[in-house]
Every structure is written in C-alpha cells, then in structure tokens.
Coordinates of N, CA and C in Angstrom, one line a residue:
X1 N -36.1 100.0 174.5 CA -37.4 100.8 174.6 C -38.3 100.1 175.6
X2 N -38.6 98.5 175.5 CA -39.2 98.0 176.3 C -38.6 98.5 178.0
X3 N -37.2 98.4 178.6 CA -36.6 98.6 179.1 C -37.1 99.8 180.5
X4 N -36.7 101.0 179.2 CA -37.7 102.6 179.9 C -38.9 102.0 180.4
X5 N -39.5 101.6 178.9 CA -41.2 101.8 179.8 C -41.1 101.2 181.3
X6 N -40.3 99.9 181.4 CA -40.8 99.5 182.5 C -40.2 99.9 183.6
X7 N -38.9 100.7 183.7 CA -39.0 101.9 183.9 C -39.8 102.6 184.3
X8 N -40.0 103.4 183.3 CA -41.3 104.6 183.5 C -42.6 104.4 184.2
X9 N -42.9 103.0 184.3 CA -43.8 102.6 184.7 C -44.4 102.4 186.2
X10 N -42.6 102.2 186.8 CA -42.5 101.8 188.4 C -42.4 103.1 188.3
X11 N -41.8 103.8 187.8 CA -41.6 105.3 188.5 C -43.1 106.0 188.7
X12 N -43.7 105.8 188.1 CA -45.0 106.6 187.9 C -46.1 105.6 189.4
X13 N -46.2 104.7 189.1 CA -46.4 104.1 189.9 C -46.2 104.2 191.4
X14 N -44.6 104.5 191.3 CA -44.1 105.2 192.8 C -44.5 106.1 193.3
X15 N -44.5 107.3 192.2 CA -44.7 108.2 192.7 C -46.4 108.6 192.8
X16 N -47.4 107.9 191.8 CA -48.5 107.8 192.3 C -48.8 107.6 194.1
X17 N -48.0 106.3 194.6 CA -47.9 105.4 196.2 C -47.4 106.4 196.9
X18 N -47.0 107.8 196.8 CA -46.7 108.3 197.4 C -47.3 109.7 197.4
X19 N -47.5 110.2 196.8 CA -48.9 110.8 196.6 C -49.9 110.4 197.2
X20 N -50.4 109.2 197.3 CA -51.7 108.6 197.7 C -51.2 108.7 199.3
X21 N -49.9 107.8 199.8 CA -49.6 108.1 200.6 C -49.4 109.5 202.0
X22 N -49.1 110.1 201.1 CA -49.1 111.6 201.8 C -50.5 111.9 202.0
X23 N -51.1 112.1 201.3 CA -52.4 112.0 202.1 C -53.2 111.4 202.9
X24 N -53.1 110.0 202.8 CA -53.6 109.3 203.9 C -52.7 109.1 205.2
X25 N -51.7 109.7 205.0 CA -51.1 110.2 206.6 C -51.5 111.3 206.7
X26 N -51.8 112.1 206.3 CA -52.7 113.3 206.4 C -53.8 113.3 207.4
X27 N -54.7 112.1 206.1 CA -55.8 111.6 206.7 C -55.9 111.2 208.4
X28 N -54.7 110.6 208.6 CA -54.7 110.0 209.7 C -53.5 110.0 210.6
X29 N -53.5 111.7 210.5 CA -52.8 112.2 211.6 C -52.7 111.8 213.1
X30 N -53.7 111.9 214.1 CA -54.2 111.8 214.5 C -53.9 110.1 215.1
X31 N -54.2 109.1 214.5 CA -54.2 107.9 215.0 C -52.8 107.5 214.7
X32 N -52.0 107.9 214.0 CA -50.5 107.7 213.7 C -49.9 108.4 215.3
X33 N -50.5 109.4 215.8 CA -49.4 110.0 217.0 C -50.3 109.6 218.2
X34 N -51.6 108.7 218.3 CA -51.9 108.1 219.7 C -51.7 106.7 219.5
X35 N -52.7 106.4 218.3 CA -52.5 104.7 218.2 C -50.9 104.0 217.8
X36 N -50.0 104.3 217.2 CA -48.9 103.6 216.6 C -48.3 104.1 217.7
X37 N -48.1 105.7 217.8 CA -46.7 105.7 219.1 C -47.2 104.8 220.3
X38 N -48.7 105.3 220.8 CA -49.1 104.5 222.4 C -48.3 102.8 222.0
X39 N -49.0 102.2 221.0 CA -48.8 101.3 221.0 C -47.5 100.3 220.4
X40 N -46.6 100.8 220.0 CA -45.4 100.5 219.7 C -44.8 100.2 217.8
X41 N -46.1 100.8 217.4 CA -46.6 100.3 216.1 C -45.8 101.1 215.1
X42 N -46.1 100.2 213.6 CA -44.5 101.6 212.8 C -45.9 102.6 212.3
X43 N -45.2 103.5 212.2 CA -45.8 104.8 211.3 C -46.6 104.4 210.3
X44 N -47.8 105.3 210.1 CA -48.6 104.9 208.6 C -47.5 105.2 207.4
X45 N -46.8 106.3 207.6 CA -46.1 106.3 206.7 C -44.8 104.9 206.2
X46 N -44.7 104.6 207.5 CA -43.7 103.4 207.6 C -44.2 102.3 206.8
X47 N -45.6 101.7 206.9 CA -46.6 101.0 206.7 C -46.7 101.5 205.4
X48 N -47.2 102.3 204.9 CA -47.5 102.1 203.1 C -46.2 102.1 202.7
X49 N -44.6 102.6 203.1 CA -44.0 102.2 202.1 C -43.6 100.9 202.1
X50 N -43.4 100.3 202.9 CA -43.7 98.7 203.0 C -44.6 97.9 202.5
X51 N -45.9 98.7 201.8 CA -47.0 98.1 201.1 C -46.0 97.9 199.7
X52 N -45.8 98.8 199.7 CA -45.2 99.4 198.1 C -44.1 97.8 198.0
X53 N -43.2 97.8 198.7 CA -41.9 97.4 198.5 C -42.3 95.8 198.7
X54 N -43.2 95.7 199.5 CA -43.8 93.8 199.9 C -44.5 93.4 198.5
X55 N -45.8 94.5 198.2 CA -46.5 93.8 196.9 C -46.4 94.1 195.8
X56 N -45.3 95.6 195.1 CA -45.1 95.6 194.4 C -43.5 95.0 194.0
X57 N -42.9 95.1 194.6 CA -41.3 95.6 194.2 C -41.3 93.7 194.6
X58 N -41.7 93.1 195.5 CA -41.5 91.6 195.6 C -42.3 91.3 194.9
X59 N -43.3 91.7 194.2 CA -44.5 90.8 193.5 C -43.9 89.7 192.9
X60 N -44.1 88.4 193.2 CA -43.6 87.3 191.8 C -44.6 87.8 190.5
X61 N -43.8 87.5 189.3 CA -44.5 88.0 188.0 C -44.9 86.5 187.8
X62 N -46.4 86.8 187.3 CA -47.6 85.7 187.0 C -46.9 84.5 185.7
X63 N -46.8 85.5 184.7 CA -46.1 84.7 183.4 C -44.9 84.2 183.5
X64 N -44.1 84.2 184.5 CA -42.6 83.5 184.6 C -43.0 82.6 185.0
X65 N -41.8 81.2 184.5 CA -41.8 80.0 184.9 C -40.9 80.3 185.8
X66 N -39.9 81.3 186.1 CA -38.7 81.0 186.9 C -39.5 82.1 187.8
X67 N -38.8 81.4 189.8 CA -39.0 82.7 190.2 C -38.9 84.1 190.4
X68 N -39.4 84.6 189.2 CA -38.8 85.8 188.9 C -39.4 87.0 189.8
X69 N -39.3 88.5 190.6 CA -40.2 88.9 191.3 C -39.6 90.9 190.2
X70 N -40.3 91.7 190.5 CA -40.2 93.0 189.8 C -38.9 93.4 190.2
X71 N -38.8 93.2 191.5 CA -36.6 93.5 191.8 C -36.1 93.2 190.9
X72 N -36.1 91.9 190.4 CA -35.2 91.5 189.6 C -35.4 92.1 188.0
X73 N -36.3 91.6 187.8 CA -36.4 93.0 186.3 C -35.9 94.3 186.5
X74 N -36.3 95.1 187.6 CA -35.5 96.3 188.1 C -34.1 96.4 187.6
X75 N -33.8 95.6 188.5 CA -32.2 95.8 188.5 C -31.5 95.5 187.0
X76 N -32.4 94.1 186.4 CA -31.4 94.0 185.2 C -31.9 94.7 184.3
X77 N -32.9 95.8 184.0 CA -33.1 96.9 183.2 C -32.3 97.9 183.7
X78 N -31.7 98.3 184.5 CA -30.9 99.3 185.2 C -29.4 98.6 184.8
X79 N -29.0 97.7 185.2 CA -27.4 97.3 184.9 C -27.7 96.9 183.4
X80 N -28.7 96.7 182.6 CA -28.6 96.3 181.0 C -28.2 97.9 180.8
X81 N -28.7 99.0 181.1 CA -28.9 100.4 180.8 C -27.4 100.9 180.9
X82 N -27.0 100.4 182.3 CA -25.5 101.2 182.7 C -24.4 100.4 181.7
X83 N -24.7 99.2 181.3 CA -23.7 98.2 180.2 C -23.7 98.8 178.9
X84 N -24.7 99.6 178.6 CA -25.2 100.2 177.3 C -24.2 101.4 177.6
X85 N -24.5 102.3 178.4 CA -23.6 103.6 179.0 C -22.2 103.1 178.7
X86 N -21.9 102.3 178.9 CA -20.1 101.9 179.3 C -19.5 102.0 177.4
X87 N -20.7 101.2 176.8 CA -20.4 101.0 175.8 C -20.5 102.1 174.8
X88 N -21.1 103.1 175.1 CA -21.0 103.9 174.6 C -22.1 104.6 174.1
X89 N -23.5 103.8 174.5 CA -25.0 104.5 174.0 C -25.2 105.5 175.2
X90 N -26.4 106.2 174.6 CA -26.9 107.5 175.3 C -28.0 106.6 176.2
X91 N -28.1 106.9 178.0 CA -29.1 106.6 178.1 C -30.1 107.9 179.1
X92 N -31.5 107.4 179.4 CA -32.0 108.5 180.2 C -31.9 108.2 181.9
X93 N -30.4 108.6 182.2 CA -30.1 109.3 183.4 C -31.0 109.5 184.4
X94 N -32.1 110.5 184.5 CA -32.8 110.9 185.2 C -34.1 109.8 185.5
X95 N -34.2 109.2 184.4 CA -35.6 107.8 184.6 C -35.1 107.1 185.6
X96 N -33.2 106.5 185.2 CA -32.9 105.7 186.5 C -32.5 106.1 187.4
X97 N -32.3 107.6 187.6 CA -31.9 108.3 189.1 C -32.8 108.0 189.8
X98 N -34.2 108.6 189.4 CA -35.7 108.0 189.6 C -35.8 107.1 190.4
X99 N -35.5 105.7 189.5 CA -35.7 104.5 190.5 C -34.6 104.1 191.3
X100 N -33.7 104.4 191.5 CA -32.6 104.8 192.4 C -33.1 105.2 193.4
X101 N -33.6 106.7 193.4 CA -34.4 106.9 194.3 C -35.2 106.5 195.1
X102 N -35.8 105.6 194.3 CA -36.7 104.9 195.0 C -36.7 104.3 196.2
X103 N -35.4 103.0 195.5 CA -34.5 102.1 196.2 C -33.8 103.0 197.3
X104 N -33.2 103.6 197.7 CA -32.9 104.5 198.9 C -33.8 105.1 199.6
X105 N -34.9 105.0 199.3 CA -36.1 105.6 200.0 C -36.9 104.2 200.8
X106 N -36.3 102.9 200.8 CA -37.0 102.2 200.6 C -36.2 101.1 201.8
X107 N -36.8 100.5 203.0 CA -35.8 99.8 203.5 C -36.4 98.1 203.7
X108 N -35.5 97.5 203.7 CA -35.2 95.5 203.9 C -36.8 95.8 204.7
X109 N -36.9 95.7 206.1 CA -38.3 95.8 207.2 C -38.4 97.2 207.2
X110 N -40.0 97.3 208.0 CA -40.3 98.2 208.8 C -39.4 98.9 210.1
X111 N -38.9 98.4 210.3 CA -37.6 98.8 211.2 C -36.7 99.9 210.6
X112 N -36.9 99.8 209.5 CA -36.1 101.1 208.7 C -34.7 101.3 209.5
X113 N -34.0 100.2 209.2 CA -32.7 100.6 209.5 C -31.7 101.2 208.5
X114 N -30.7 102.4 208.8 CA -30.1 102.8 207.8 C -29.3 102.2 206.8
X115 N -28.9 101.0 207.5 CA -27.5 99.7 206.9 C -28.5 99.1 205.6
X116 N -30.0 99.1 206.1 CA -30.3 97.7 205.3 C -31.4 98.8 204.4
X117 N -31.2 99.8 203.7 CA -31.5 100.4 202.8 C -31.6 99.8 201.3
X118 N -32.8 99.2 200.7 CA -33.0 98.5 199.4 C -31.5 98.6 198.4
X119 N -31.3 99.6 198.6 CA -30.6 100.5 197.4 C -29.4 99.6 197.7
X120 N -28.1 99.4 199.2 CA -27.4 99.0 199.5 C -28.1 97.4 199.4
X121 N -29.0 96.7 199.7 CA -29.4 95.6 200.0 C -29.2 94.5 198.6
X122 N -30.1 95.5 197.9 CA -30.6 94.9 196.8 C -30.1 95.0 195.3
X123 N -29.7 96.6 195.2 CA -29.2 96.7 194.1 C -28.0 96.8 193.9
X124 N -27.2 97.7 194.9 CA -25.7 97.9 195.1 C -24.7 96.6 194.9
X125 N -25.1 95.3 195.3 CA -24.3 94.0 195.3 C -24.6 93.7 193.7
X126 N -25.5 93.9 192.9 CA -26.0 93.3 191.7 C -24.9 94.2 190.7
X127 N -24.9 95.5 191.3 CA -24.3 96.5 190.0 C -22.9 96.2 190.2
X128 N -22.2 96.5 191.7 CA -20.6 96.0 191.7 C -20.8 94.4 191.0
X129 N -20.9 93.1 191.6 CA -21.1 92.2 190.9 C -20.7 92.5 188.6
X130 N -21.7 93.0 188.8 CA -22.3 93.0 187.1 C -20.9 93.8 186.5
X131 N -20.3 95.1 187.5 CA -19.3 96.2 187.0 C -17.9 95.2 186.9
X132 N -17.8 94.1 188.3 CA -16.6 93.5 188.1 C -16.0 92.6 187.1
X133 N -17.6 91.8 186.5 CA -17.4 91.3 185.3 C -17.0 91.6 184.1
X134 N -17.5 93.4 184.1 CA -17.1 94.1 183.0 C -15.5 94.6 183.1
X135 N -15.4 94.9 183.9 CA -13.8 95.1 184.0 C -13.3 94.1 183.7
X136 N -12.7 93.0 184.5 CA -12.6 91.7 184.4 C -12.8 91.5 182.3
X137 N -13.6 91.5 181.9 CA -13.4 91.3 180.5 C -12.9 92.6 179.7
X138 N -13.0 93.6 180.1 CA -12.1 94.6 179.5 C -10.8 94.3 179.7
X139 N -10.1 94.0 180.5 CA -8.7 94.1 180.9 C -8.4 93.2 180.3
X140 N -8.5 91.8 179.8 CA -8.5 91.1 179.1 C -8.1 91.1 177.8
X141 N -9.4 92.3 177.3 CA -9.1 92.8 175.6 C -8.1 93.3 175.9
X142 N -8.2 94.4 176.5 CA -6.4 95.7 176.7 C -5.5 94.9 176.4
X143 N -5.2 93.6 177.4 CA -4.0 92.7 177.3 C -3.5 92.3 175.6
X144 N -4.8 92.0 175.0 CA -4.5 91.2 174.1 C -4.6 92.6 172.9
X145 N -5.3 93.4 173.3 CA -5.3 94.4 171.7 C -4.7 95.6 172.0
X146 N -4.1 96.4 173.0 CA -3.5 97.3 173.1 C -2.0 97.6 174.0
X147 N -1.6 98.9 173.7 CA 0.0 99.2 174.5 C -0.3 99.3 176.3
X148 N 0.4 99.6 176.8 CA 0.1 100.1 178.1 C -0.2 101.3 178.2
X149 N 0.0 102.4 177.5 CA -0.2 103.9 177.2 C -1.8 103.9 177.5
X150 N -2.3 103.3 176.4 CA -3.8 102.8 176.2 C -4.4 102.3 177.2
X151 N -4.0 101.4 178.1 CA -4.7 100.7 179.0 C -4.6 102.0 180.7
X152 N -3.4 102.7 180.2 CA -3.3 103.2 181.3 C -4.5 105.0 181.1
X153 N -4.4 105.2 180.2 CA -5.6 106.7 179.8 C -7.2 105.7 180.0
X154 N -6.9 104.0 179.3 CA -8.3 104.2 179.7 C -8.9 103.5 181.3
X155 N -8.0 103.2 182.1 CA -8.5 103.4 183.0 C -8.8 104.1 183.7
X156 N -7.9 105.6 183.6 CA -8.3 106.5 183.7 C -10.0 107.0 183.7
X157 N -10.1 106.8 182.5 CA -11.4 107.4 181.1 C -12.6 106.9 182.4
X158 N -12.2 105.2 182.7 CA -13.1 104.3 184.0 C -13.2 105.5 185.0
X159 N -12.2 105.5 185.8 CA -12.7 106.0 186.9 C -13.3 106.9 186.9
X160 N -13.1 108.2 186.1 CA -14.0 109.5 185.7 C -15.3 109.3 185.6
X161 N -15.7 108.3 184.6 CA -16.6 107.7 184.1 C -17.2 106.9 185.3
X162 N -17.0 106.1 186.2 CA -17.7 105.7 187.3 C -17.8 106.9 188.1
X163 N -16.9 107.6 188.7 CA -17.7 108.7 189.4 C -18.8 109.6 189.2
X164 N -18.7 109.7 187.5 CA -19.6 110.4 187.6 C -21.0 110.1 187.5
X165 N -20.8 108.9 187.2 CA -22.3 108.0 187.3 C -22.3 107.9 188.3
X166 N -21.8 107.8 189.6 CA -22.4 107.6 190.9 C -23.0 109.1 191.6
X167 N -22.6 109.9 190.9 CA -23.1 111.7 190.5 C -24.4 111.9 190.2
X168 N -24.9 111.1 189.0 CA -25.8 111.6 187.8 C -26.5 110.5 188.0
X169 N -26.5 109.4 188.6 CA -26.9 108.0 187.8 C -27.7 107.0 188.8
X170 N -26.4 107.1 189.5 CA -26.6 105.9 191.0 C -26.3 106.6 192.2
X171 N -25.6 106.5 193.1 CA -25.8 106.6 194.0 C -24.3 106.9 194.8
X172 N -23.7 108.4 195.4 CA -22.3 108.6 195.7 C -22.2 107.9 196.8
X173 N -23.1 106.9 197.8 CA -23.1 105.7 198.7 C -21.8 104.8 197.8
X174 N -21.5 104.5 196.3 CA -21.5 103.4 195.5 C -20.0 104.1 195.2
X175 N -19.4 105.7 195.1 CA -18.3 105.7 194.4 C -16.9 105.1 195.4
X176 N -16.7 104.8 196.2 CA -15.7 104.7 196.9 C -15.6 102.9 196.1
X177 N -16.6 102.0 196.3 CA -16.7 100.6 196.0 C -16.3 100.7 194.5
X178 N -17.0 101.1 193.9 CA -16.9 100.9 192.4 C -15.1 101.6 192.2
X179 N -14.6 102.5 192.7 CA -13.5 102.6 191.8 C -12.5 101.9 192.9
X180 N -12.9 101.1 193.7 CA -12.3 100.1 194.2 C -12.2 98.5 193.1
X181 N -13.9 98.6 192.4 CA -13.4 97.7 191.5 C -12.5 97.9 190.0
X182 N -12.9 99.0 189.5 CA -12.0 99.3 188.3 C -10.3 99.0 188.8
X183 N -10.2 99.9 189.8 CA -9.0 99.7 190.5 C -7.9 98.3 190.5
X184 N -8.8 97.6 191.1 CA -8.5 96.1 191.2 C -8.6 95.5 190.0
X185 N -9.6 95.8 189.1 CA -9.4 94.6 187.8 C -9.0 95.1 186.4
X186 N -8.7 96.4 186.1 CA -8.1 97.5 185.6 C -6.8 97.3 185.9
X187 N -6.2 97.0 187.3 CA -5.1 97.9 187.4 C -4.2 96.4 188.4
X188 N -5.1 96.5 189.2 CA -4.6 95.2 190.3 C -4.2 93.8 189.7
X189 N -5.4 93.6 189.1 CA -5.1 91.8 188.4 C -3.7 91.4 187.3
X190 N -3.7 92.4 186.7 CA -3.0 92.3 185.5 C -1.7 93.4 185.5
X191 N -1.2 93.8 186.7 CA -0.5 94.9 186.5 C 0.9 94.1 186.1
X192 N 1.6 92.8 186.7 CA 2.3 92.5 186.2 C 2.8 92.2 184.5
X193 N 1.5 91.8 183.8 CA 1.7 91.4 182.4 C 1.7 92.8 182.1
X194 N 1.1 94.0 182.6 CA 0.8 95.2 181.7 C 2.3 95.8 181.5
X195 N 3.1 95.5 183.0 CA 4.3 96.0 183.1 C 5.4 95.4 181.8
X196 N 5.0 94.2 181.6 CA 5.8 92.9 180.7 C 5.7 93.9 179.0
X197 N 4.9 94.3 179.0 CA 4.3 94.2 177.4 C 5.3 94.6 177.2
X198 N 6.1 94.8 175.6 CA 7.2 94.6 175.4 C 7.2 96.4 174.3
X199 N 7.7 97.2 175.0 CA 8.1 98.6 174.4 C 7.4 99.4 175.3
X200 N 6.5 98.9 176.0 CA 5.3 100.0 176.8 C 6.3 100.8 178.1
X201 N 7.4 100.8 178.4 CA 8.0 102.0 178.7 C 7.4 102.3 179.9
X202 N 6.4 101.4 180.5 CA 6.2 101.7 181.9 C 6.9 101.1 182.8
X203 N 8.1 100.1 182.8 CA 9.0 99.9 183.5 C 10.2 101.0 183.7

C-alpha cells in the first residue's frame, strides 16, 4: 500500500509538471523560437523536463542516512511490484505503466538523445538485473522439486508471462532482452541436468 501511494504520488506530480509545463511553453512561445533557436539554447519545453528529472526524480531524500535519491525508490517499488506479479499477487498495471511512462518520456541530458532514454538508462538495467536473479532462483527450485515436463510448461508459462508485461506493464523496448533472460536461465544454465533427471523422457 505504502508502495502505490508513492507511486501515485510521482504520477500525479508528473503529470501536474506537465500541465504546468504546457502552458508556460505556451506562455513563451515566442522566446522559445527567437531566443533558444537564435541562440543555440534547448527548448523551454526541453528545460522543464529536465527541471522535473534533476530536482525531482534525482532529489537525495532528507531522512536517509544512505545515499538514497527518488530513482531509486522508483525503481524498487516498481520491481518489488513486478516480484509480487511473478508470484502470483494482483497488481495495478496502469499506476506503473504510468511511471513507465514517465521514464521514456524522460532523457540522461538536455541533449535528449534517443539511446540515453531514463527508461533504458535507469530502469531497464535494474529490472533485467532483478528478472535474472529471479530466474536464476527459480530454476534451482525446478531442479530440486520438479520433472522436466514441469519445468518445461513452466517456462513456457515465463515467457508468455514476460511478454505480456512488456505489453501491459513496462515497456515492448524490454521484450526481446527479458526473454533473452528467462531463455538463458530457464533453459540455458541448467539444460544439461534438466536433460539428466531420471524418467523425464526428454532425452
């Protein structure tokens, strides 16, 4: 619960910054297409989302002893959320498409390059990371508590199940990687012992 709110909270927030935003490019039509272009300068629009992303999304938080900054809460309310999904709870989808969103709308500099997109930068390495561990300890259990039949429907069950969260959830930037990982630690690491198990009939 704490989780959403904080959540719901950048979301609203965001989309407050952009609201506010849109208008004061509005406002300042005009000096956005003599002053920034004459002068080589980024966009007002360029400039507030960069307000957004410098003092809010890097803010260090006051109360942490560690340097903690709102990215990082981000993210690990979002991969605590998708670990919950895997396991089998209901979560709300649309809050973290939301800040998904965000993160893709959102670039490393002012330079706004398309490579260095928050979303790829910042969150994309944190979720494969966090996904390979989970696999990685699933295949583990399979080895020790099930047949190959089992291991082989549920990797299956994975890949479905990762595409479609990169559908509904995160980001279709992410499905080619992610069932690169299931792939590999599902299927790659352990295919020899899966083949060994003794009756599993996949030799």
């Amino acid at each position: 619960i704490t989780g959403e709110k904080f959540l719901k909270g950048l979301k609203d927030s965001w989309e407050d910054h952009i609201l506010c935003m849109n208008m004061t490019t509005d406002v300042l039509m005009y000096m956005d297409r003599v002053y920034c272009q004459d002068n080589r300068k980024p966009s007002i629009f360029t400039t507030a989302m960069g307000l957004f992303r410098d003092h809010i999304l890097r803010s260090k938080l006051a109360s942490s002893e560690a340097d903690l900054i709102t990215f990082d809460i981000l993210n690990s309310v979002i991969l605590d959320h998708i670990q919950m999904e895997r396991e089998g709870d209901v979560i709300d989808k649309n809050l973290i498409r939301s800040c998904i969103y965000m993160l893709e709308g959102l670039y490393e500099t002012d330079e706004e390059n398309e490579n260095e997109k928050l979303y790829m930068m910042v969150f994309e390495p944190e979720f494969l990371r966090a996904s390979r561990q989970f696999y990685q300890d699933e295949c583990l259990k399979l080895l020790r508590e099930s047949d190959a039949g089992s291991w082989l429907r549920q990797t299956q069950k994975r890949l479905v199940e990762e595409a479609d969260r990169c559908r509904t959830t995160i980001s279709q930037l992410t499905e080619s990687k992610i069932a690169q990982v299931v792939e590999n630690e599902l299927i790659g690491s352990h295919l020899q012992e899966f083949i060994a198990l003794e009756g599993s009939g996949v030799k």
